[in-house]
XYZ file of C-alpha atoms in Angstrom:
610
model
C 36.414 65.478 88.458
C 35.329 66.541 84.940
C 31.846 65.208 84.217
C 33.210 64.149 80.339
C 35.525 61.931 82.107
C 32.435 59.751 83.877
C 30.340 60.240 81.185
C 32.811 58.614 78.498
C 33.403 55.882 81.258
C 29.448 55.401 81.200
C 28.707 54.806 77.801
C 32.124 52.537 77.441
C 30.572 50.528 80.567
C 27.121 50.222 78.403
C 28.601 49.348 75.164
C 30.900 46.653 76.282
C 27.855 45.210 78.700
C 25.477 45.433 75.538
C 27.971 44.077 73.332
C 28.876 40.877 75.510
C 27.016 40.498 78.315
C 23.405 41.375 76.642
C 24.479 38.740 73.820
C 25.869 35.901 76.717
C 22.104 36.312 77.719
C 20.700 35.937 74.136
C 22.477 32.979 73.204
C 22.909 30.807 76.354
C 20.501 32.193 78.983
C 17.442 32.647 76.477
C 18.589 31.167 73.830
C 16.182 33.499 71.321
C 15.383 32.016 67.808
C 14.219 34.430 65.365
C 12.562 31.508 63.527
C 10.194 31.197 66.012
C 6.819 32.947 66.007
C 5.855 35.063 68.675
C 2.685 35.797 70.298
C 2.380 38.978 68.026
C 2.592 36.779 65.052
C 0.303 33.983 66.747
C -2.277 35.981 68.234
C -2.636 38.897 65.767
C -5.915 41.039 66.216
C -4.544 44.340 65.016
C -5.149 45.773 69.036
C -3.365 44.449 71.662
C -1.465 41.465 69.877
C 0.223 43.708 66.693
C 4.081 42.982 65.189
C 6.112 46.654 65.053
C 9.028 47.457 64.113
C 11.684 47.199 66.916
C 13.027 50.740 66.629
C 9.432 51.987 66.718
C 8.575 49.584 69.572
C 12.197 50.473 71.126
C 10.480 54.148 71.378
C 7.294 52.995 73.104
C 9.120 50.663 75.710
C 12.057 52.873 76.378
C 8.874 56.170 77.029
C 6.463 53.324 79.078
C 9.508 52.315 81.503
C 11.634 55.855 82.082
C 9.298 58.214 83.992
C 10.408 60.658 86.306
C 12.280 58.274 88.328
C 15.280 58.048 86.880
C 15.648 61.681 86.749
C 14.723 62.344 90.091
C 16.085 59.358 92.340
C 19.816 60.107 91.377
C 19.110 64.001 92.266
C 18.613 62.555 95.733
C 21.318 60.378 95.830
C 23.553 63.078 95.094
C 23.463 63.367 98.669
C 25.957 60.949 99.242
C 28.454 62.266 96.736
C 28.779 61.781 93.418
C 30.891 57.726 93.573
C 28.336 55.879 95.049
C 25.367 56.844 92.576
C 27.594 56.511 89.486
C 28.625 53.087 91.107
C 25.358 52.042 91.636
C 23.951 53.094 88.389
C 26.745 51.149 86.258
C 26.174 48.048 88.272
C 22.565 47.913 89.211
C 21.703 48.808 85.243
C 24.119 46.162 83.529
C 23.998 43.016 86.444
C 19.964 43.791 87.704
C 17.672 45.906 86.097
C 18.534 45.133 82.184
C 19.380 41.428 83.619
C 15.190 41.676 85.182
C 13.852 43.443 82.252
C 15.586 40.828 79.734
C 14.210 37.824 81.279
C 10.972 38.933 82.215
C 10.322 39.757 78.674
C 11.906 37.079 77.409
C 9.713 34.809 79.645
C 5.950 36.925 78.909
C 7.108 36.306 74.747
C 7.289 32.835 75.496
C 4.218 32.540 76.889
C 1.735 34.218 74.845
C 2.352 37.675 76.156
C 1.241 36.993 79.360
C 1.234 38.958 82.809
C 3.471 38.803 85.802
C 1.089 37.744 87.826
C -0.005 35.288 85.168
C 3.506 33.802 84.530
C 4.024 33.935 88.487
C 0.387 32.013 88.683
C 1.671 29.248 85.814
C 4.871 28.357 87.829
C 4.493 28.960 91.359
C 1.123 28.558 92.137
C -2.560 30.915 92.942
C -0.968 32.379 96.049
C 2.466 33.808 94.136
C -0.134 34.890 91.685
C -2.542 36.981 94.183
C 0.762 38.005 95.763
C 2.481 39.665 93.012
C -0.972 41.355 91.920
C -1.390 42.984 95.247
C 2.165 43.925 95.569
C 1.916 45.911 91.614
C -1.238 47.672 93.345
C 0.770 48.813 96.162
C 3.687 49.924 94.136
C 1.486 51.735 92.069
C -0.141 53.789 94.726
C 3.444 54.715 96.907
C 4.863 55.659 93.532
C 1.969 58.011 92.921
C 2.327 59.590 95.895
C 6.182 59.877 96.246
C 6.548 61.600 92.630
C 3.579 63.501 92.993
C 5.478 64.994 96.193
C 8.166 65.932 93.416
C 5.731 68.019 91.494
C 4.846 69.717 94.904
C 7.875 71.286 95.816
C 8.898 72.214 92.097
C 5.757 74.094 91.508
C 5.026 75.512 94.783
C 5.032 79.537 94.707
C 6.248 79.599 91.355
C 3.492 80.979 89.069
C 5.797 80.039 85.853
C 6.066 76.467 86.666
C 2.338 76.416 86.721
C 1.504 78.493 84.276
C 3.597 76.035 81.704
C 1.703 72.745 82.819
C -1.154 74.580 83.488
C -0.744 74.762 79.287
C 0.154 71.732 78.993
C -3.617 69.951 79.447
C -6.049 72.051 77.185
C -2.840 71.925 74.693
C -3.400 67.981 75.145
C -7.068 68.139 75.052
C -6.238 69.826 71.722
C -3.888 67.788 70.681
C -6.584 64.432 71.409
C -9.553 66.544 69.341
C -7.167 67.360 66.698
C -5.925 63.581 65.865
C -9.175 62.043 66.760
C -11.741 64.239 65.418
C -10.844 67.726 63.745
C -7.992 66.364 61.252
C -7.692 62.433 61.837
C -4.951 60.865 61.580
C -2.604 63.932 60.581
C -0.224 63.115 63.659
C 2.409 65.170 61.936
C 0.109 68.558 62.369
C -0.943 67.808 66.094
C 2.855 67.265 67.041
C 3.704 70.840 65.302
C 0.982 72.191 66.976
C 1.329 70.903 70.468
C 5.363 71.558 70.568
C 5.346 75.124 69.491
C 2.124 75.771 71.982
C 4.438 74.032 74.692
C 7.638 76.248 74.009
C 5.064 78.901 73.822
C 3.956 78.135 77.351
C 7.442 78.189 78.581
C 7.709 81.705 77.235
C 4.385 83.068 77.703
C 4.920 82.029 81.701
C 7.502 84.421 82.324
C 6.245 87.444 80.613
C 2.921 86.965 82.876
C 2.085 90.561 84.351
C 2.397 90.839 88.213
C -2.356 91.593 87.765
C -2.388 87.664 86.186
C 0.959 85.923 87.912
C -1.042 85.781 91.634
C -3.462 83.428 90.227
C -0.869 80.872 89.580
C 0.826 80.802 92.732
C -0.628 77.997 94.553
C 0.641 76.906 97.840
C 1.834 73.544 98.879
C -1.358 72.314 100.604
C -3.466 73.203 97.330
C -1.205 71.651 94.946
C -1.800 68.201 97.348
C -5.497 68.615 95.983
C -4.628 69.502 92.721
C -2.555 66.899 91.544
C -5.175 63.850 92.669
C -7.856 65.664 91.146
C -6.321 66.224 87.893
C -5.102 62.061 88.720
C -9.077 61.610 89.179
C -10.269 63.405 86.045
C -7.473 61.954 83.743
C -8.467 58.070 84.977
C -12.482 58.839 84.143
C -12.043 60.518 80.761
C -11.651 58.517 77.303
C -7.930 58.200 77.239
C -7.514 59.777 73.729
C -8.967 63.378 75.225
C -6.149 63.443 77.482
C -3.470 60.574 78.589
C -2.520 59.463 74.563
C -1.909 62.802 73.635
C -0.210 63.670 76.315
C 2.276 60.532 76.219
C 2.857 61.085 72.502
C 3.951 64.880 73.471
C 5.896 63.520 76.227
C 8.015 61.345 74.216
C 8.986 63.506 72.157
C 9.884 66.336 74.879
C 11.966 63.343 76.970
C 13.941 62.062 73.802
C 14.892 65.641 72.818
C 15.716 67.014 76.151
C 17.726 64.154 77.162
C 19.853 63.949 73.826
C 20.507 68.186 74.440
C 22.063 67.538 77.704
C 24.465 65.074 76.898
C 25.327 67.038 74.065
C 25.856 69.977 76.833
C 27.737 67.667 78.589
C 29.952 66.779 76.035
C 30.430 70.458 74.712
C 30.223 72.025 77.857
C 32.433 69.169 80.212
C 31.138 70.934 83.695
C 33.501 70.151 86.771
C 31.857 68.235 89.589
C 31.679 70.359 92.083
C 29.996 67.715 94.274
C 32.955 65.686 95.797
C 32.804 61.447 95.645
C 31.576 61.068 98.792
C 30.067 63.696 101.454
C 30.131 62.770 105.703
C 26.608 61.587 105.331
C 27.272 58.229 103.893
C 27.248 57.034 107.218
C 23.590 58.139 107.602
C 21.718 61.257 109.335
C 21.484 63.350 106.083
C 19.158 66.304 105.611
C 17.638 64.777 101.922
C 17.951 60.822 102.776
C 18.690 60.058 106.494
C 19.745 56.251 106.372
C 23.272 55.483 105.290
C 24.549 54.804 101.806
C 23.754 51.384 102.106
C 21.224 50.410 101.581
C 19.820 53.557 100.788
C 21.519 54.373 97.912
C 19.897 51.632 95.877
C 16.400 52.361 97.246
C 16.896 56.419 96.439
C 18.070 55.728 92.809
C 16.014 53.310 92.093
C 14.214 53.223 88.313
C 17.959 54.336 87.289
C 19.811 50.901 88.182
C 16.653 48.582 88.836
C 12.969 48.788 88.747
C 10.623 46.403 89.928
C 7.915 48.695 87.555
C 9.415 47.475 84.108
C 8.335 44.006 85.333
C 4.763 45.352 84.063
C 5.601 46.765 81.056
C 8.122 43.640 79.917
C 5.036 41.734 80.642
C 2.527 44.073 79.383
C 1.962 45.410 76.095
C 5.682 45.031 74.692
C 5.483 41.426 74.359
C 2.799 41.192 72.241
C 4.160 44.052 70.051
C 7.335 41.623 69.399
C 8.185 40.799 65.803
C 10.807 38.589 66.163
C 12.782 37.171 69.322
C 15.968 38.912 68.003
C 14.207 41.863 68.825
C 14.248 40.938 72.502
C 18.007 41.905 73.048
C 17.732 45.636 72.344
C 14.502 46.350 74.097
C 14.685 44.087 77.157
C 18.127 44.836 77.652
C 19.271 48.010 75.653
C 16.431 49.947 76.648
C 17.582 49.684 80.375
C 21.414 50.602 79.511
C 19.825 54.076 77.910
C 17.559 54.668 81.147
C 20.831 53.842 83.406
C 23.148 56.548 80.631
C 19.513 59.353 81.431
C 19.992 58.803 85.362
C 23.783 59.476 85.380
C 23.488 62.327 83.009
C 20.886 63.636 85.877
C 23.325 62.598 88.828
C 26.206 65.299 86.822
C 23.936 67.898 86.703
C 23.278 67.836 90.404
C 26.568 67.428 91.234
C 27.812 70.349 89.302
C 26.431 72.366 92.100
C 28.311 73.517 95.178
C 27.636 71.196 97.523
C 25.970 73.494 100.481
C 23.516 75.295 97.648
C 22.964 71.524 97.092
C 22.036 70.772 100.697
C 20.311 74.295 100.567
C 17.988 73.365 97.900
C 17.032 69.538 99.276
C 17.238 70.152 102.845
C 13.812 70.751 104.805
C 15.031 73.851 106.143
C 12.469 73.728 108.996
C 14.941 70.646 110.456
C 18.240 71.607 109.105
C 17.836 75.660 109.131
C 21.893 76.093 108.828
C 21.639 74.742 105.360
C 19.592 77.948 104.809
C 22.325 80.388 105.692
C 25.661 78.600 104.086
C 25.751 78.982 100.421
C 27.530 79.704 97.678
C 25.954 80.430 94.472
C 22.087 79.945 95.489
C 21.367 83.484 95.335
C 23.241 84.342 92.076
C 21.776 81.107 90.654
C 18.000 82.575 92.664
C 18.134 85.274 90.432
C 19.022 84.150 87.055
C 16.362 81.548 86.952
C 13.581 84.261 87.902
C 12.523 82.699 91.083
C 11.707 84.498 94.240
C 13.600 81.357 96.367
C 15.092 77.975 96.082
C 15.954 77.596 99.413
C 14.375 74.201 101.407
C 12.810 73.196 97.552
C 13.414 69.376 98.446
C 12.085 66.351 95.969
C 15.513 66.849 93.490
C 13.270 68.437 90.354
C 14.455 72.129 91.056
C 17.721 70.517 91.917
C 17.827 69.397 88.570
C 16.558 71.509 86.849
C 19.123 74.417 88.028
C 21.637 72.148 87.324
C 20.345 71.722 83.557
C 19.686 75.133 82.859
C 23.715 75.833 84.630
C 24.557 73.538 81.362
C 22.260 74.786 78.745
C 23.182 78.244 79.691
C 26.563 77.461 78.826
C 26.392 76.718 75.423
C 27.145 78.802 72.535
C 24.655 81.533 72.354
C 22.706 80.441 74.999
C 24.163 83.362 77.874
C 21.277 85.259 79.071
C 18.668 82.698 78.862
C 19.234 80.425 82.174
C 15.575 81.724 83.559
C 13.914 80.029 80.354
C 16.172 76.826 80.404
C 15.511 76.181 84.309
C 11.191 76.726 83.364
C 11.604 74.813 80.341
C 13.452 72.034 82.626
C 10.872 72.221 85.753
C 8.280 71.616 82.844
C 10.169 69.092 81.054
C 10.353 67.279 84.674
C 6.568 67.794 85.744
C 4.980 67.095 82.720
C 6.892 63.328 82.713
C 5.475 63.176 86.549
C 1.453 64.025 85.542
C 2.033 61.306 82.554
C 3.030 58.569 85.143
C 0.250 60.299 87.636
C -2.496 59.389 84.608
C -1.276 56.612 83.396
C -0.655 55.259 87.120
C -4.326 56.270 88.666
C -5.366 54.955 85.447
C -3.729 50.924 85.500
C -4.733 51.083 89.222
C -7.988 51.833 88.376
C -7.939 48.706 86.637
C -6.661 46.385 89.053
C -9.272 47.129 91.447
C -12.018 47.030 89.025
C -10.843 43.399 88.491
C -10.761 42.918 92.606
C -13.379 44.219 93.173
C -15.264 42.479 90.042
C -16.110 39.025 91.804
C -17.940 41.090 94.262
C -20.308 43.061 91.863
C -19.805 42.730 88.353
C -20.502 45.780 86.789
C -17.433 47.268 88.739
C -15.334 45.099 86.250
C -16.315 47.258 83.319
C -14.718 50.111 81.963
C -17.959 51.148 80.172
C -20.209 51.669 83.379
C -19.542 54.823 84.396
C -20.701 54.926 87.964
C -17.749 51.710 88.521
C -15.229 53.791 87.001
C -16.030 57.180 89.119
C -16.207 54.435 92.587
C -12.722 53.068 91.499
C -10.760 55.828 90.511
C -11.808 57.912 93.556
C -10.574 55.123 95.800
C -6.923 55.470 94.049
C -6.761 59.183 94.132
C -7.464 59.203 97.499
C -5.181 56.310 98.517
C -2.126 58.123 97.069
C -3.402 61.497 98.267
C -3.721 60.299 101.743
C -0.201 59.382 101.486
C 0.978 62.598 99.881
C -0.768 65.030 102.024
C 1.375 63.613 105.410
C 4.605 62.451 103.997
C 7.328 64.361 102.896
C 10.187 63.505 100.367
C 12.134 62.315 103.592
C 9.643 59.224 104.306
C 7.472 58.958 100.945
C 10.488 58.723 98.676
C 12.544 55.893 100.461
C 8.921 53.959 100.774
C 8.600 54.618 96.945
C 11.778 52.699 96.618
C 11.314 50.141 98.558
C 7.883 49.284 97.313
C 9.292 49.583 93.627
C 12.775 47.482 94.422
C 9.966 44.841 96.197
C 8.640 44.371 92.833
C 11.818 43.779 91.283
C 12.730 41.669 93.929
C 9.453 39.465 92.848
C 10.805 39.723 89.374
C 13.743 38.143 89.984
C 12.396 35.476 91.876
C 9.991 34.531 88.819
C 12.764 34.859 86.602
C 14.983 32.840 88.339
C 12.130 30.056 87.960
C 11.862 30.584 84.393
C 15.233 30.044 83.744
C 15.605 27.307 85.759
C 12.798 25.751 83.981
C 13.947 26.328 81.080
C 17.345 26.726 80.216
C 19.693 24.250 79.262
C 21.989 24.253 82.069
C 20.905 25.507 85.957
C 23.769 27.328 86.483
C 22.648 30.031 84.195
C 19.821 30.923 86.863
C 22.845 32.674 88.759
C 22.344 35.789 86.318
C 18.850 36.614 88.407
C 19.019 34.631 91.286
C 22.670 36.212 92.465
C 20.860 40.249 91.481
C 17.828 38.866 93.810
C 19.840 37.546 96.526
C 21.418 41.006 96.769
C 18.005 43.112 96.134
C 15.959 40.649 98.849
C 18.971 41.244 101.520
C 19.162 45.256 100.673
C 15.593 45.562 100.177
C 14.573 43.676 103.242
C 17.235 45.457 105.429
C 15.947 49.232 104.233
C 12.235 48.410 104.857
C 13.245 47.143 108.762
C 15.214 50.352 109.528
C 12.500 52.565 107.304
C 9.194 50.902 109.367
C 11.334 51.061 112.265
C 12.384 54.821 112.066
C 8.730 55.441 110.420
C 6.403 54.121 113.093
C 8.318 55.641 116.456
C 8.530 58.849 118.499
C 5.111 61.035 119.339
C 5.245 61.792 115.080
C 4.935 57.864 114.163
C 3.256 57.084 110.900
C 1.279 53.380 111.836
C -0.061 53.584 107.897
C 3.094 53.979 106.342
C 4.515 50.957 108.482
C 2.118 49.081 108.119
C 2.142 48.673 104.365
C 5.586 48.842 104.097
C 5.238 45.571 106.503
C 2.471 44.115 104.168
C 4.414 44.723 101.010
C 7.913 43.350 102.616
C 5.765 39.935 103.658
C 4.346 39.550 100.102
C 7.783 39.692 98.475
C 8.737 37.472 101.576
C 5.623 35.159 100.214
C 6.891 34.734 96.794
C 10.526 34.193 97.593
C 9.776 31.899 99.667
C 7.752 30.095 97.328
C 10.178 30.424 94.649
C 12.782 28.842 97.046
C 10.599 25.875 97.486
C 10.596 25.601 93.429
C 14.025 25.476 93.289
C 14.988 22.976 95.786
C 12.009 20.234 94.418
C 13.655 21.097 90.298
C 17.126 20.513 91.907
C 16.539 17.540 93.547
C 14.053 16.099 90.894
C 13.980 17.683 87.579
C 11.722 15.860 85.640
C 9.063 16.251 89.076
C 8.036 19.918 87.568
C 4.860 20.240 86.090
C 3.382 23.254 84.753
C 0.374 25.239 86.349
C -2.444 26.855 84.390
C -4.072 29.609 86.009
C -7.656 29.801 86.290
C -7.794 33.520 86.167
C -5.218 36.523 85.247
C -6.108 39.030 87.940
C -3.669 41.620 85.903
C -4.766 40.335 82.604
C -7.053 43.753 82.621
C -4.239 46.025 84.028
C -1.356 44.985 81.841
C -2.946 43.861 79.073
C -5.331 46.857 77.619
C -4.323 48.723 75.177
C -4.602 52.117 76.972
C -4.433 54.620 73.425
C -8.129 52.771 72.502
């Protein structure tokens, strides 16, 4: 199949869903007014509470909620053939994840800007609340861990690859003194500046002598230290030395990168090679080992659905709102273009052959005959200036070869696939160390606001000795889960954690709407997504803590909160189900609760760039 021909089909499946669907939910879901004032408008302090313009606001939602998931989840996925992701991304992204995103923001706007947890707290109760605040801690941590295992096997023996994010954190730290305190405000310089020193980085790493090159090659068990340490350091300093500069850079690397390769795409029109559907749909694959269902959903994940946007819909985006008609294309538009990114990464890794596929992802150490049948792997080996790419599992060299296959191909670009595949293993790791900041950083948060009722000092960001105690504690958490997983049992725990959330989402949402909207009925455009999340979600975490915790290998941790996560979305549900029954049977019995405390208030609610 020719990878124009799904592509076209994508963006005619987005338009048409934006177009009706997204403006069904605007006018008889939601029900937006533009006349009335929003929390940015009624709550104005020029910080956290601050109208923006919704293109410019589009820009910081669309960066918060499309990290390295989407780009790496449908890699994975690609396992199963090319159909089933492409199926799942269309559906998930139009019926679930821009249906989640929508309402949740729709539903934080309309009440003040508020949390999550908060909004959970107002309508279901204290124990929803706690619930859904332990359950964003726990998401936070797996999803740490599972991309950080990404960055492992990208960078692992490849002194490029580390050489170019190596430069990527004193170019930051440069980038932070230059805005802040050499030339401030003079955004426009620091951009220049920290691009071209990027691209230079890119360059530079492949024209490293063989005397220099040795120092960068780091093995996998060091870069398991690394990465938490660099988590640890990046949490503790003032976020304008390193994380704001680093997201503004970031952005502007994502945007591009992603507009080139559908332009490649669309000049180029690859074949994919990859054929609908492989023989391990049925399960016992060497990347995923469950079966397409449910595992499909849970691999893909941020692409179609992700329970993670709940935070930023009900973070700083609603109080950022300038108008309610504003709600339509960043609740649910913003989600379309993250669902168009994860299909444009699903035809790069399915332009491959598929046994240099499988030769890539599989861990060769279980599979070793995926080692010895391949096609173009050593051709493609030597072009992008690697020493091996054999049994390099977590998708990002996947992609990446795939990419630089494309951007190779375009006019003028022959020669230069080595450069393309560094610039796109950069391009990939540099979007995982922003989530691994920004991450360690909001969980740094949320326990500093646990842990505040015990000792109160620990609820401050200014004492220093509290913010050392509680960013230690996440590093480790997610580096004790990194350092004994693989991409075989962290990954489908990331998803299921993540699509737990969403699950949760759903559940509030369906609440909301049923609290709120004119006719009940309308609740069926969350409540039928979460019926099908709950059962899929649910059903993966049985067979995944089941798998997980036997034979003389079993992994009690992993189970075990995978079993604590799967009961709090169980706890929520459940309490949501009791809402819905009492509004059915008596709708005027609903009363409102007020929460006494908003135990994410701190998390989701900082302005993290002050």
């Amino acid at each position: 199949m020719n990878a124009l021909t799904l592509l076209i089909i994508a963006l005619c499946t987005f338009a048409l869903a934006y177009r009706y669907y997204g403006a069904f939910l605007a006018a008889k879901v939601a029900v937006l007014d533009a006349k009335k004032k929003t929390p940015a408008h009624e709550f104005r302090d020029g910080k956290d509470y601050h109208p923006t313009n919704k293109y410019v606001l589009f820009g910081h939602h669309f960066a918060a909620i499309a990290g390295a998931g989407p780009l790496i989840g449908p890699v994975l996925a690609a396992q199963y053939g090319y159909f089933p992701g492409a199926l799942w991304i269309l559906i998930g992204s139009v019926f679930a994840g821009a249906v989640q995103d929508y309402i949740i923001l729709h539903a934080s706007v309309r009440n003040r800007g508020e949390s999550i947890s908060k909004i959970a707290h107002r309508f279901l109760g204290p124990v929803a609340g706690w619930c859904t605040a332990f359950a964003v801690l726990f998401i936070i941590i797996v999803a740490l861990a599972g991309l950080a295992g990404a960055v492992v096997n990208a960078l692992q023996d490849s002194s490029w690859g580390v050489f170019t994010i190596a430069c990527s954190i004193p170019i930051a730290f440069l980038m932070g003194q230059w805005i802040y305190k050499i030339r401030p405000g003079k955004i426009t310089e620091a951009t220049v500046i920290g691009v071209a020193l990027l691209i230079a980085g890119v360059i530079g790493g492949g024209w490293l002598p063989k005397s220099v090159a040795h120092w960068f090659v780091l093995s996998p068990d060091t870069l398991k230290v690394v990465l938490p340490t660099y988590g640890f350091i990046a949490a503790v300093l003032p976020v304008w030395m390193l994380l704001c500069p680093r997201d503004y850079l970031s952005t502007y690397m994502k945007l591009g990168t992603v507009g080139l390769l559908a332009i490649g795409i669309f000049v180029v029109h690859p074949t994919l090679i990859m054929p609908a559907t492989t023989k391990f749909i049925h399960g016992g694959g060497p990347v995923i080992s469950g079966p397409v269902w449910p595992y499909v959903c849970l691999t893909i994940a941020c692409g179609a659905i992700s329970g993670f946007h709940a935070l930023i819909g009900s973070g700083t985006t609603p109080k950022m709102i300038n108008s309610e008609a504003d709600i339509k294309p960043i609740g649910y538009g913003a989600m379309l273009v993250e669902g168009f990114v994860s299909l444009l990464a699903l035809i790069a890794a399915c332009t491959l052959y598929q046994n240099d596929y499988f030769a890539i992802n599989a861990n060769i150490a279980m599979f070793p005959d995926f080692g010895h049948n391949v096609t173009e792997l050593p051709m493609l080996t030597k072009m992008v200036g690697e020493q091996n790419l054999v049994g390099r599992t977590g998708g990002a060299v996947t992609l990446a070869v795939g990419m630089a296959r494309i951007f190779s191909a375009l006019p003028g670009m022959k020669g230069l696939m080595s450069y393309w595949y560094h610039f796109a293993i950069m391009f990939e790791a540099l979007f995982i160390l922003t989530t691994i900041d920004t991450g360690t950083r909001v969980a740094r948060f949320i326990v500093q606001e646990m842990l505040s009722p015990i000792y109160k000092p620990l609820g401050k960001g200014t004492w220093l000795p509290g913010v050392i105690f509680t960013s230690f504690l996440v590093s480790y958490a997610w580096y004790y889960l990194l350092k004994g997983g693989t991409v075989n049992t962290i990954w489908p725990m990331f998803g299921i954690a993540n699509q737990l959330l969403g699950v949760i989402a759903l559940a509030v949402g369906t609440t909301y709407i049923m609290r709120n909207s004119s006719k009940r009925i309308y609740a069926l455009t969350t409540f039928i997504p979460f019926v099908y999340m709950a059962i899929t979600v649910l059903t993966s975490g049985v067979q995944y803590t089941l798998t997980i915790m036997q034979g003389p290998e079993a992994d009690y941790v992993k189970g075990i909160l995978t079993i604590v996560m799967m009961a709090l979305a169980v706890i929520v549900s459940g309490d949501c189900a009791i809402k819905w029954c009492r509004a059915l049977r008596c709708p005027a019995c609903a009363t409102e609760l007020q929460p006494e405390r908003d135990l994410m208030g701190l998390a989701e609610g900082t302005d993290i760039n002050d």
